[in-house]
XYZ file of C-alpha atoms in Angstrom:
772
model
C 0.584 -35.633 -42.097
C -1.475 -38.302 -43.855
C -4.521 -37.272 -41.858
C -3.964 -33.605 -42.793
C -3.623 -34.526 -46.495
C -6.774 -36.613 -46.372
C -8.648 -33.721 -44.733
C -7.399 -31.324 -47.422
C -8.658 -33.614 -50.188
C -12.124 -33.429 -48.728
C -12.362 -29.638 -48.572
C -13.644 -27.191 -51.217
C -11.469 -24.390 -52.542
C -13.106 -21.818 -50.223
C -12.673 -24.070 -47.223
C -8.985 -24.532 -48.064
C -8.600 -20.756 -48.326
C -10.249 -20.286 -44.908
C -8.053 -22.939 -43.299
C -4.933 -21.317 -44.793
C -5.832 -17.862 -43.477
C -6.517 -19.192 -39.965
C -3.286 -21.215 -39.996
C -1.385 -18.163 -41.276
C -2.744 -16.012 -38.455
C -1.659 -18.621 -35.913
C 1.837 -18.809 -37.449
C 2.205 -15.014 -37.226
C 1.261 -15.079 -33.512
C 3.943 -17.684 -32.870
C 6.509 -15.652 -34.834
C 5.618 -12.510 -32.864
C 6.016 -14.254 -29.480
C 9.339 -15.832 -30.473
C 10.642 -12.535 -31.855
C 9.858 -10.673 -28.609
C 11.182 -13.297 -26.211
C 14.279 -14.443 -28.106
C 15.529 -11.053 -29.233
C 15.116 -11.864 -32.966
C 15.668 -9.014 -35.481
C 12.761 -6.784 -36.467
C 12.727 -8.055 -40.083
C 11.590 -11.539 -38.997
C 7.890 -10.650 -38.720
C 7.580 -8.819 -42.119
C 9.463 -11.636 -43.862
C 7.095 -14.185 -42.319
C 4.188 -12.256 -43.881
C 5.968 -12.348 -47.275
C 6.410 -16.125 -47.029
C 2.728 -16.582 -46.225
C 1.750 -14.395 -49.200
C 4.002 -16.474 -51.497
C 2.537 -19.668 -50.083
C -1.078 -18.628 -50.787
C -1.080 -19.197 -54.640
C 0.871 -22.428 -54.152
C -1.784 -23.758 -51.753
C -4.637 -22.653 -54.063
C -2.955 -24.263 -57.094
C -2.473 -27.455 -55.108
C -6.182 -27.400 -54.213
C -7.097 -27.108 -57.925
C -4.818 -29.966 -58.907
C -5.857 -32.265 -56.056
C -9.547 -31.705 -56.891
C -8.891 -33.083 -60.360
C -9.257 -29.816 -62.285
C -7.299 -30.288 -65.540
C -4.785 -27.529 -66.021
C -2.965 -29.467 -68.737
C -3.056 -32.738 -70.657
C -2.502 -34.842 -67.562
C -0.998 -34.916 -64.081
C 1.929 -36.998 -62.993
C 0.444 -38.086 -59.681
C -3.065 -39.066 -58.718
C -4.973 -40.261 -55.670
C -4.833 -43.960 -54.897
C -8.450 -45.020 -54.307
C -7.291 -48.145 -52.511
C -5.370 -46.169 -49.849
C -7.645 -45.257 -46.858
C -5.111 -42.610 -45.808
C -5.527 -40.690 -49.074
C -2.092 -41.517 -50.469
C -0.943 -40.919 -54.057
C 0.472 -43.042 -56.872
C 2.499 -42.097 -59.897
C 0.591 -41.007 -62.967
C 1.789 -41.768 -66.436
C 5.134 -40.131 -67.159
C 5.994 -37.728 -69.873
C 3.239 -35.228 -69.165
C 3.153 -31.791 -67.484
C 4.985 -30.946 -64.176
C 1.786 -30.661 -62.079
C 3.062 -33.599 -60.069
C 4.783 -30.917 -57.932
C 1.406 -29.611 -56.622
C 0.781 -32.153 -53.907
C -0.228 -31.461 -50.289
C 2.881 -33.209 -48.992
C 5.132 -30.947 -51.086
C 3.208 -27.809 -50.077
C 3.479 -28.559 -46.341
C 7.129 -29.588 -46.514
C 7.908 -26.444 -48.516
C 6.318 -24.253 -45.847
C 8.186 -25.994 -43.047
C 11.467 -25.597 -44.940
C 10.839 -21.897 -45.646
C 10.138 -21.045 -41.992
C 13.040 -23.209 -40.793
C 15.388 -21.202 -42.995
C 13.796 -17.960 -41.718
C 14.455 -18.804 -38.053
C 17.844 -20.248 -38.845
C 19.059 -17.049 -40.493
C 17.486 -14.962 -37.687
C 19.284 -17.012 -35.034
C 22.579 -16.699 -36.881
C 22.053 -12.937 -37.107
C 21.544 -12.716 -33.320
C 24.695 -14.732 -32.624
C 26.756 -12.502 -34.929
C 25.288 -9.297 -33.501
C 25.747 -10.127 -29.784
C 29.169 -11.791 -30.285
C 27.963 -15.023 -28.779
C 26.657 -13.574 -25.552
C 23.416 -15.479 -25.960
C 25.371 -18.687 -25.394
C 27.663 -17.341 -22.685
C 27.218 -18.202 -18.970
C 24.410 -16.143 -17.420
C 26.664 -14.443 -14.869
C 28.828 -12.942 -17.590
C 25.983 -11.161 -19.362
C 24.177 -8.184 -17.894
C 21.721 -7.250 -20.628
C 18.767 -8.212 -18.422
C 19.814 -5.736 -15.715
C 17.502 -2.832 -16.475
C 19.002 -0.758 -13.641
C 22.550 -2.049 -14.000
C 25.489 0.191 -13.076
C 28.854 -0.226 -14.791
C 31.762 1.030 -12.664
C 34.796 1.718 -14.859
C 38.412 2.383 -13.799
C 39.026 5.749 -12.095
C 41.731 8.181 -13.108
C 44.456 8.808 -10.503
C 46.996 11.613 -10.161
C 49.702 9.852 -8.154
C 51.511 6.525 -8.316
C 50.592 5.863 -4.661
C 46.969 5.763 -5.768
C 47.563 3.496 -8.769
C 46.084 0.519 -6.935
C 42.752 2.355 -6.833
C 42.529 2.813 -10.610
C 40.974 -0.604 -11.105
C 40.485 -1.176 -7.381
C 37.544 1.239 -7.407
C 35.818 -1.025 -9.931
C 35.860 -3.946 -7.497
C 35.132 -1.849 -4.411
C 32.207 0.167 -5.756
C 30.751 -2.778 -7.678
C 30.555 -4.594 -4.343
C 29.276 -1.754 -2.143
C 26.632 -0.504 -4.593
C 25.226 -3.887 -5.578
C 21.605 -4.669 -4.673
C 20.819 -1.354 -2.971
C 17.527 0.348 -3.646
C 16.647 -1.944 -6.539
C 19.883 -1.272 -8.431
C 22.546 -3.829 -9.291
C 26.088 -3.467 -10.490
C 27.466 -5.215 -13.551
C 30.016 -7.840 -12.561
C 33.472 -6.243 -12.500
C 34.859 -9.043 -14.697
C 32.335 -8.249 -17.413
C 33.103 -4.531 -17.228
C 36.866 -5.041 -17.338
C 36.575 -7.453 -20.283
C 34.668 -4.814 -22.272
C 37.149 -2.147 -21.072
C 40.180 -4.043 -22.334
C 38.485 -4.683 -25.669
C 37.788 -0.969 -26.101
C 40.512 1.006 -24.291
C 44.174 0.322 -25.235
C 46.746 0.127 -22.427
C 46.480 2.688 -19.637
C 45.040 5.357 -21.904
C 42.445 7.666 -20.334
C 39.476 7.453 -22.715
C 37.038 10.215 -23.521
C 33.446 10.112 -22.268
C 31.989 8.605 -25.449
C 34.425 5.704 -25.339
C 33.650 5.107 -21.670
C 29.931 5.149 -22.406
C 30.491 2.571 -25.128
C 32.191 0.288 -22.575
C 29.157 0.555 -20.287
C 26.784 0.043 -23.201
C 28.575 -3.119 -24.306
C 28.515 -4.364 -20.712
C 24.709 -4.093 -20.751
C 24.452 -1.260 -18.217
C 21.925 1.528 -17.927
C 24.181 3.756 -15.843
C 27.892 4.547 -16.023
C 29.906 5.386 -12.919
C 33.296 6.935 -13.560
C 35.489 9.186 -11.484
C 38.881 10.108 -10.097
C 41.054 9.670 -7.024
C 43.353 12.570 -6.260
C 45.934 12.929 -3.500
C 45.871 16.238 -1.632
C 48.651 16.088 0.931
C 47.741 13.454 3.482
C 44.140 13.362 2.234
C 42.461 11.721 -0.710
C 39.585 13.225 -2.653
C 37.271 10.797 -4.429
C 34.929 12.133 -7.103
C 32.265 10.049 -8.843
C 30.221 11.042 -11.883
C 27.037 9.232 -12.916
C 25.788 9.138 -16.501
C 22.819 7.600 -18.248
C 24.230 5.316 -20.921
C 21.518 5.768 -23.586
C 21.549 9.573 -23.594
C 25.035 10.303 -22.297
C 23.510 12.836 -19.915
C 25.081 13.443 -16.496
C 22.711 12.474 -13.670
C 24.767 13.545 -10.713
C 28.112 14.003 -9.065
C 29.361 12.892 -5.653
C 32.530 13.841 -3.790
C 34.146 12.847 -0.492
C 37.485 13.692 1.067
C 39.410 12.274 3.983
C 42.538 10.599 5.240
C 44.263 8.171 2.872
C 44.473 5.771 5.814
C 40.648 5.557 5.892
C 40.171 4.655 2.250
C 37.579 1.948 2.920
C 35.453 4.377 4.915
C 35.753 6.934 2.116
C 34.538 4.375 -0.416
C 31.478 3.708 1.781
C 30.755 7.433 2.057
C 31.109 7.815 -1.705
C 28.745 4.877 -2.226
C 26.105 6.530 -0.018
C 26.428 9.780 -1.948
C 26.180 7.963 -5.286
C 23.048 6.086 -4.206
C 21.421 9.311 -3.072
C 22.024 10.767 -6.525
C 20.567 7.688 -8.226
C 17.555 7.522 -5.923
C 16.885 11.192 -6.588
C 16.594 10.280 -10.262
C 13.998 7.616 -9.441
C 15.219 4.268 -10.630
C 13.625 0.913 -9.902
C 12.893 1.818 -6.255
C 11.993 5.523 -6.207
C 11.564 7.178 -2.836
C 8.034 8.485 -2.253
C 7.670 12.189 -2.794
C 11.405 12.711 -3.283
C 12.342 11.615 0.236
C 15.978 11.245 -0.821
C 16.934 14.488 0.914
C 15.930 12.850 4.196
C 18.469 10.044 3.745
C 20.899 11.688 6.130
C 22.833 8.584 7.143
C 26.541 8.229 6.418
C 26.412 4.454 6.907
C 26.198 2.419 3.723
C 24.938 -0.621 5.642
C 22.233 1.456 7.333
C 21.190 2.857 3.957
C 20.959 -0.611 2.434
C 18.890 -1.953 5.334
C 16.637 1.098 5.280
C 15.944 0.734 1.560
C 15.051 -2.924 2.085
C 12.608 -1.931 4.834
C 11.235 0.905 2.704
C 10.507 -1.490 -0.158
C 8.600 -3.791 2.205
C 6.728 -0.876 3.794
C 5.799 0.300 0.314
C 3.982 -3.025 -0.226
C 2.259 -2.737 3.177
C 4.375 -5.636 4.482
C 4.762 -3.791 7.770
C 5.751 -6.751 9.952
C 8.479 -7.794 7.518
C 9.721 -4.196 7.251
C 10.458 -3.940 10.984
C 13.557 -6.162 11.005
C 15.603 -4.364 8.304
C 14.579 -0.967 9.696
C 15.747 -1.985 13.166
C 19.035 -3.221 11.671
C 19.437 0.143 9.954
C 19.139 1.868 13.327
C 21.693 -0.510 14.854
C 24.211 0.812 12.325
C 23.062 4.435 12.583
C 20.930 5.230 15.666
C 20.450 8.821 14.452
C 18.999 7.934 11.048
C 15.827 10.053 11.223
C 14.024 8.516 8.265
C 14.573 4.971 9.587
C 12.973 5.986 12.915
C 10.114 7.559 10.957
C 9.359 4.474 8.875
C 9.815 2.098 11.816
C 7.402 4.132 13.946
C 4.864 4.114 11.127
C 5.258 0.350 10.707
C 4.572 -0.267 14.404
C 1.545 1.990 14.164
C 0.079 -0.189 11.416
C 0.969 -3.405 13.237
C -0.180 -2.489 16.748
C -2.552 0.551 16.448
C -2.012 4.244 16.040
C -1.248 4.517 19.768
C 1.544 1.913 19.712
C 4.117 2.726 22.396
C 6.965 1.558 20.182
C 5.558 3.535 17.280
C 5.298 6.700 19.358
C 8.833 6.216 20.684
C 10.400 5.984 17.216
C 8.338 8.773 15.690
C 9.156 11.119 18.537
C 12.835 10.273 18.106
C 12.518 10.982 14.381
C 11.000 14.378 15.214
C 13.927 15.140 17.525
C 16.386 14.296 14.730
C 14.460 16.189 12.051
C 16.250 19.510 12.467
C 18.819 18.628 9.811
C 16.180 17.745 7.207
C 14.792 20.057 4.558
C 11.606 21.915 5.583
C 9.085 19.651 3.888
C 10.673 16.519 5.400
C 10.692 18.108 8.852
C 6.981 18.800 8.474
C 6.225 15.225 7.413
C 8.229 13.633 10.232
C 6.946 15.949 12.960
C 3.339 15.663 11.831
C 3.634 11.855 11.992
C 4.836 12.143 15.584
C 1.910 14.444 16.354
C -0.541 12.062 14.706
C 0.249 9.066 16.929
C 0.261 11.107 20.136
C -2.950 12.959 19.294
C -1.314 16.370 18.897
C -3.249 18.399 16.321
C -0.887 21.387 16.318
C 1.272 20.172 13.353
C -1.821 20.111 11.144
C -1.511 23.737 10.038
C 2.086 23.188 8.915
C 0.972 20.100 6.998
C -1.791 22.030 5.235
C 0.692 24.747 4.277
C 3.111 22.097 2.963
C 0.342 20.634 0.777
C -0.102 24.075 -0.792
C 3.622 24.616 -1.319
C 4.386 21.084 -2.535
C 1.181 19.860 -4.209
C 3.050 17.101 -6.075
C 4.376 15.393 -2.924
C 2.218 12.302 -2.173
C 3.723 11.787 1.299
C 2.448 15.195 2.392
C -1.057 14.406 1.124
C -0.897 11.038 2.855
C 0.040 12.706 6.141
C -2.840 15.122 5.767
C -5.196 12.261 4.923
C -4.061 10.339 8.010
C -4.938 13.319 10.196
C -8.337 13.723 8.552
C -9.113 10.009 8.753
C -8.116 9.547 12.397
C -9.210 12.953 13.673
C -11.935 13.887 11.211
C -14.430 13.905 14.061
C -12.230 16.158 16.208
C -11.849 18.479 13.225
C -15.574 18.209 12.368
C -14.655 17.218 8.812
C -17.482 15.444 6.941
C -16.816 11.699 6.572
C -16.652 11.775 2.765
C -14.217 14.700 2.840
C -11.800 12.882 5.153
C -10.441 10.705 2.354
C -9.932 13.419 -0.277
C -6.203 13.904 0.577
C -5.691 10.121 0.515
C -7.162 9.955 -2.975
C -4.718 12.683 -4.039
C -1.818 10.638 -2.649
C -2.941 7.566 -4.627
C -3.284 9.640 -7.798
C 0.280 10.909 -7.380
C 1.772 7.504 -6.558
C -0.573 4.583 -7.323
C 2.159 2.033 -6.509
C 2.406 2.887 -2.779
C 0.159 0.352 -1.010
C -0.379 2.116 2.371
C -2.101 5.004 0.596
C -5.011 2.703 -0.346
C -5.842 1.202 3.045
C -8.098 3.869 4.543
C -9.658 4.550 1.130
C -10.788 0.924 0.949
C -12.039 1.051 4.546
C -14.001 4.194 3.774
C -15.620 2.692 0.670
C -16.688 -0.413 2.581
C -17.908 1.627 5.566
C -20.124 3.760 3.319
C -21.558 0.716 1.516
C -19.853 1.544 -1.787
C -19.229 -2.047 -2.871
C -18.353 -1.151 -6.475
C -15.885 1.528 -5.381
C -14.327 -0.788 -2.808
C -13.962 -3.597 -5.357
C -12.269 -1.250 -7.834
C -9.826 -0.027 -5.193
C -9.037 -3.587 -4.081
C -8.317 -4.560 -7.702
C -5.865 -1.654 -8.005
C -4.398 -2.561 -4.635
C -3.632 -6.215 -5.430
C -0.531 -5.818 -7.665
C 1.180 -3.341 -5.318
C 0.419 -4.892 -1.928
C 1.194 -7.911 0.229
C -1.001 -11.019 -0.157
C -2.178 -10.781 3.470
C -3.642 -7.305 3.064
C -5.239 -8.105 -0.281
C -6.769 -11.338 1.033
C -7.981 -9.557 4.161
C -9.768 -6.870 2.170
C -11.110 -9.447 -0.293
C -12.754 -11.246 2.653
C -13.993 -8.074 4.377
C -15.888 -6.850 1.308
C -18.273 -9.834 0.923
C -18.442 -10.300 4.682
C -19.854 -6.797 5.156
C -21.566 -5.967 1.856
C -22.111 -9.311 0.145
C -25.323 -11.320 -0.171
C -26.053 -14.175 2.235
C -24.123 -16.735 0.174
C -21.060 -14.484 -0.116
C -21.158 -13.725 3.598
C -21.359 -17.430 4.466
C -18.433 -18.268 2.187
C -16.341 -15.468 3.699
C -17.136 -16.617 7.261
C -16.077 -20.152 6.356
C -12.793 -18.837 4.939
C -11.912 -17.112 8.219
C -10.743 -20.418 9.705
C -8.287 -20.962 6.855
C -6.317 -17.707 6.874
C -3.312 -16.825 9.016
C -3.426 -14.346 11.884
C -1.905 -11.495 9.892
C -4.585 -11.769 7.221
C -7.320 -12.083 9.840
C -6.195 -8.837 11.492
C -6.543 -7.051 8.162
C -10.114 -8.304 7.787
C -11.012 -6.640 11.085
C -9.129 -3.399 10.620
C -11.418 -0.386 10.865
C -14.637 -2.080 9.758
C -16.633 -2.536 12.974
C -18.632 0.657 12.511
C -19.807 -0.363 9.043
C -21.558 -3.559 10.106
C -20.578 -4.840 13.550
C -22.351 -8.193 13.235
C -20.182 -8.958 10.192
C -17.028 -8.226 12.161
C -18.151 -10.219 15.185
C -16.956 -13.651 13.885
C -13.647 -12.091 12.848
C -12.979 -10.564 16.259
C -14.131 -13.754 17.996
C -11.614 -15.764 15.991
C -8.866 -13.254 16.812
C -9.798 -13.485 20.499
C -9.687 -17.284 20.301
C -6.179 -17.087 18.829
C -5.127 -14.486 21.387
C -4.410 -11.890 18.697
C -5.073 -8.157 18.500
C -7.736 -6.789 18.150
C -9.522 -9.745 19.727
C -9.794 -7.842 23.009
C -12.176 -5.433 21.268
C -14.910 -8.055 21.163
C -17.118 -6.465 23.873
C -17.057 -3.108 22.078
C -18.052 -4.796 18.814
C -20.887 -6.483 20.708
C -21.853 -3.109 22.185
C -22.078 -1.615 18.685
C -24.154 -4.606 17.564
C -26.662 -4.123 20.393
C -25.694 -7.345 22.185
C -25.825 -5.733 25.600
C -26.114 -8.860 27.754
C -23.070 -10.634 26.306
C -20.949 -7.458 26.319
C -21.848 -6.773 29.957
C -20.961 -10.349 30.889
C -17.505 -10.059 29.311
C -16.787 -6.711 30.995
C -18.016 -7.909 34.400
C -16.057 -11.186 34.264
C -12.837 -9.552 33.110
C -9.784 -10.183 35.222
C -8.114 -7.219 33.600
C -7.761 -3.708 35.054
C -10.751 -1.894 36.495
C -10.367 0.560 33.619
C -11.542 -2.186 31.271
C -14.610 -2.972 33.373
C -15.540 0.695 33.514
C -17.126 0.298 30.075
C -20.119 -1.247 31.856
C -21.218 2.380 32.133
C -21.589 2.609 28.350
C -24.020 -0.313 28.338
C -26.005 1.133 31.226
C -26.096 4.607 29.691
C -26.894 3.848 26.028
C -28.272 0.313 25.773
C -30.014 -1.052 28.861
C -29.653 -0.801 32.669
C -26.817 -2.693 34.339
C -27.151 -3.964 37.892
C -26.696 -0.926 40.164
C -24.526 -2.750 42.703
C -22.135 -3.841 39.957
C -21.735 -0.285 38.687
C -21.206 1.104 42.188
C -18.561 -1.525 42.936
C -16.731 -0.868 39.656
C -16.922 2.894 39.127
C -15.162 4.235 42.198
C -12.389 6.852 42.608
C -9.022 5.277 41.872
C -10.463 2.752 39.411
C -8.345 4.263 36.649
C -5.019 3.933 38.422
C -2.606 6.835 38.319
C -4.155 8.237 35.130
C -0.733 9.169 33.825
C -1.208 8.013 30.238
C -3.860 9.564 30.485
C -6.254 6.628 30.576
C -8.763 8.789 28.775
C -11.529 6.201 28.355
C -11.570 5.269 32.023
C -11.077 8.852 33.218
C -13.921 10.201 31.086
C -16.191 7.231 31.853
C -15.692 7.510 35.578
C -16.152 11.296 35.460
C -19.422 10.997 33.506
C -20.779 8.338 35.878
C -19.925 10.335 38.994
C -21.544 13.465 37.509
C -24.776 11.643 36.633
C -24.856 9.739 39.944
C -24.518 13.011 41.873
C -21.433 11.760 43.752
C -19.927 15.233 44.320
C -17.233 14.213 46.825
C -16.062 11.264 44.719
C -16.078 13.496 41.626
C -13.823 16.084 43.296
C -11.421 13.310 44.316
C -11.353 11.987 40.753
C -10.689 15.440 39.302
C -7.904 16.044 41.819
C -6.274 12.747 40.780
C -6.347 13.766 37.115
C -4.889 17.219 37.764
C -2.139 15.817 40.007
C -1.165 13.376 37.273
C -1.053 16.277 34.816
C 1.214 18.275 37.113
C 3.532 15.272 37.443
C 4.004 14.825 33.711
C 4.404 18.590 33.269
C 7.250 18.505 35.795
C 8.845 15.800 33.650
C 8.730 18.156 30.678
C 5.790 16.616 28.802
C 3.622 19.686 28.355
C 1.425 18.065 25.718
C 0.382 15.149 27.987
C -0.141 17.609 30.820
C -2.459 19.621 28.584
C -4.481 16.482 27.842
C -4.956 15.851 31.566
C -6.153 19.424 31.993
C -8.518 18.990 29.045
C -10.103 15.880 30.588
C -10.594 17.595 33.935
C -11.986 20.769 32.344
C -14.416 18.769 30.190
C -15.725 16.750 33.147
C -16.221 19.961 35.142
C -18.158 21.498 32.233
C -20.351 18.406 32.031
C -20.993 18.654 35.757
C -22.040 22.284 35.260
C -24.428 21.222 32.478
C -26.078 18.588 34.644
C -26.392 20.714 37.753
C -26.799 24.447 37.143
C -26.223 26.103 33.748
C -26.496 23.985 30.600
C -25.950 26.895 28.163
C -22.724 27.995 29.853
C -21.584 24.374 29.897
C -22.307 23.994 26.176
C -20.223 27.072 25.401
C -17.382 25.747 27.576
C -17.442 22.352 25.866
C -17.519 23.999 22.424
C -14.330 25.872 23.325
C -12.679 22.601 24.382
C -13.875 20.629 21.366
C -11.217 20.002 18.711
C -8.267 20.713 21.013
C -7.567 17.225 22.262
C -7.077 13.600 21.458
C -9.523 10.773 22.205
C -11.183 12.661 25.047
C -12.659 14.769 22.266
C -15.120 12.023 21.341
C -16.674 12.308 24.805
C -16.881 16.079 24.435
C -18.681 15.676 21.094
C -21.037 13.095 22.566
C -21.899 15.346 25.492
C -22.401 18.303 23.170
C -24.697 16.247 20.915
C -26.897 15.183 23.826
C -26.941 18.574 25.526
C -27.818 20.380 22.283
C -30.635 17.888 21.599
C -31.997 18.475 25.099
C -31.735 22.228 24.550
C -33.968 22.017 21.468
C -31.190 22.577 18.920
C -31.557 19.452 16.729
C -29.545 20.716 13.730
C -26.430 21.322 15.838
C -26.980 18.114 17.781
C -27.217 16.052 14.577
C -23.918 17.508 13.362
C -22.117 16.300 16.492
C -23.761 12.883 16.324
C -22.567 12.627 12.688
C -19.002 13.134 13.896
C -19.058 10.004 16.093
C -18.470 7.495 13.293
C -15.069 6.486 14.666
C -16.339 5.766 18.174
C -17.909 2.868 20.129
C -21.181 4.861 20.073
C -21.626 4.876 16.312
C -24.740 2.675 16.369
C -26.250 4.743 19.169
C -25.431 7.917 17.200
C -27.309 6.526 14.163
C -30.350 5.867 16.339
C -30.275 9.414 17.754
C -29.728 10.952 14.297
C -32.818 9.189 12.976
C -34.968 10.893 15.597
C -33.334 14.300 15.097
C -33.708 14.195 11.299
C -37.334 13.159 11.738
C -37.840 16.176 13.993
C -36.176 18.408 11.382
C -38.346 17.024 8.589
C -35.329 15.635 6.720
C -37.055 12.391 5.796
C -34.396 10.869 3.541
C -31.668 11.367 6.137
C -33.951 10.012 8.861
C -34.733 6.923 6.800
C -31.043 6.282 6.026
C -30.049 6.679 9.675
C -32.770 4.357 10.970
C -32.024 1.738 8.294
C -28.302 1.821 9.069
C -29.043 1.532 12.774
C -31.359 -1.467 12.331
C -28.781 -3.145 10.084
C -26.111 -2.637 12.755
C -28.499 -4.098 15.352
C -29.878 -6.881 13.139
C -28.888 -9.469 15.778
C -29.335 -7.220 18.848
C -30.972 -8.290 22.105
C -34.706 -8.259 21.258
C -35.763 -6.467 24.451
C -33.900 -3.217 23.682
C -36.314 -0.277 23.482
C -34.295 1.487 20.777
C -35.207 -1.232 18.261
C -38.942 -0.587 18.538
C -38.435 3.187 18.510
C -36.421 2.963 15.265
C -39.031 0.710 13.662
C -41.771 3.086 14.740
C -39.799 5.965 13.221
C -39.643 4.114 9.881
C -43.385 3.417 10.030
C -43.970 7.133 10.555
C -41.808 7.954 7.534
C -43.790 5.469 5.432
C -47.046 7.102 6.441
C -48.365 4.627 8.956
């Protein structure tokens, strides 16, 4: 304090005024923080302002006095010039009372005034909350924003008397910690009940609401237990405490001997009513109607998994969702979410994902129409069935405020935009609508971020990642935060991101690689190499990433040395066909009838690859054998009742036959046949589009050819498609598009094998566009 007094002595009047105003502002900030965090009354802040206003003339008067300005005959205290700390000594007595205006008195007076302010405020709080602020934490529920107070039920028979207060204990236990809600401890509720309700009197609603309010609850649960012969009917009513409005009503009836089961059923019904209202864990798009389980345990486990799924913590969500299905194997929505989770973890074609989503579709009959559409379209998505798409589009028109419907539509457009010939930028429009409707649901962002990065929109991607961070898991956020500089950053940012790859866990590393290879394959190469080194998915995609990057020699070496199935090695054809020639003997030894196994999946990549090779090699007998194998496999799965898979086998065989026709006799008829087949299948469709693009280019129809090449963004031929588009746009005179395509191609092949002819052709195309 001595130092502060000394400093004050050395300041002018205006400086003292400035210091006081700054100090006053700081004091008000402290008062505001304390008032908000300690529950102080609202009058504390205005009174603090009053005290500061009162203190201002006192401080100014003290400044006058301490500067030696004579306001009267003399002062009673004066500075001691011998004291280096600026102390004071008594002045001659018997003069005016200006001895009161010292800096020590002013500061002590301020401290005393604010001490009294906070003291009275604290006493006010204690009186108002009846001492709850000093009670044990477990006995106070004011912090429970979604707290439910269960009060004693009314009963109509002495045999049910035990359930009057028994329902408080039972329901407080069964409803606690489900879906983000919590119940107020039954001891707290009963203490407030006994203070408010005399004896066994049945109170009116307002009195009951007051009990819940004093217990610190947001919701009130009251009800009745009535005997009806050998049965018991339990009725529960849910009210919002602040408004007194009824939120819902639940009722169950059954044998009195199964009372515990009835309580569980009532708890499920109550939670469905609360979830419909949208508490702390709202179901996306009003999915509450799909919660068809009668198992309270299954419901609790499902809601735990749903909360994790909502944050894109798909791996963590699997365990509670599987537990939910252990308790209720016919819980359709649990199968739906579990199948989706496996799809994110393993790929869209995950066998476990398909199994659960198909089971969800089988169980969907009891759901409301919009939920049936969502569940069945998800099953169609993972199996490649495009037929549910029309129902999904109709649902988006009928229920435009349902984000889950828009998300389902966006998933179809994103994964099958090429099949549907939807422009790349238009594929994400439904996903953006889903985010707008529910910006807290992390999975809605994932493909939007991928799209922004893939199109080179670094600012848009960064903005989406910032919005994504607070609602998502750390692994996904970190993965995207590394992918952005790795693909679109400058050289320093790319180097820093590559260095960080060694420090992140496998889950995060997978998210770096997800869906980005087409944007800049050389950037994804170190990511996929590290995944391969760790033996993690999608490390096995390394040769396809190398193929996109124009590293033909290394990709061919990996395919040729593979000890995996022949189907894997069949991709040597892609290198030979679109990059550079592969040793003829190696191709002939690899691409033989039977190389694809039974083709029952169907192994579309191998089946289409082998078919294309045999057509172009002119191996008619081997081609007929291959086609017969495909059709026999289709007949086998049709006999097993899988008409969709059988149709895919037929599609593959029909497409290969049309390609054979194009390469042997009648290209125009073949083009028309392929156009009829295009858009009707799953991954085989990318081959159909590729063949159409090349055949149309050869037929002198560059505009149509370019459109099909544009649709190949989600394929291993994306770099090759960019190269071909550059030439087609140049032919069409669309110089800006030609320049963009060639530049994107050269960026993708920035580390390609230097002897590839396509590199020089693309550079020559750019020189032509620049005028020489």
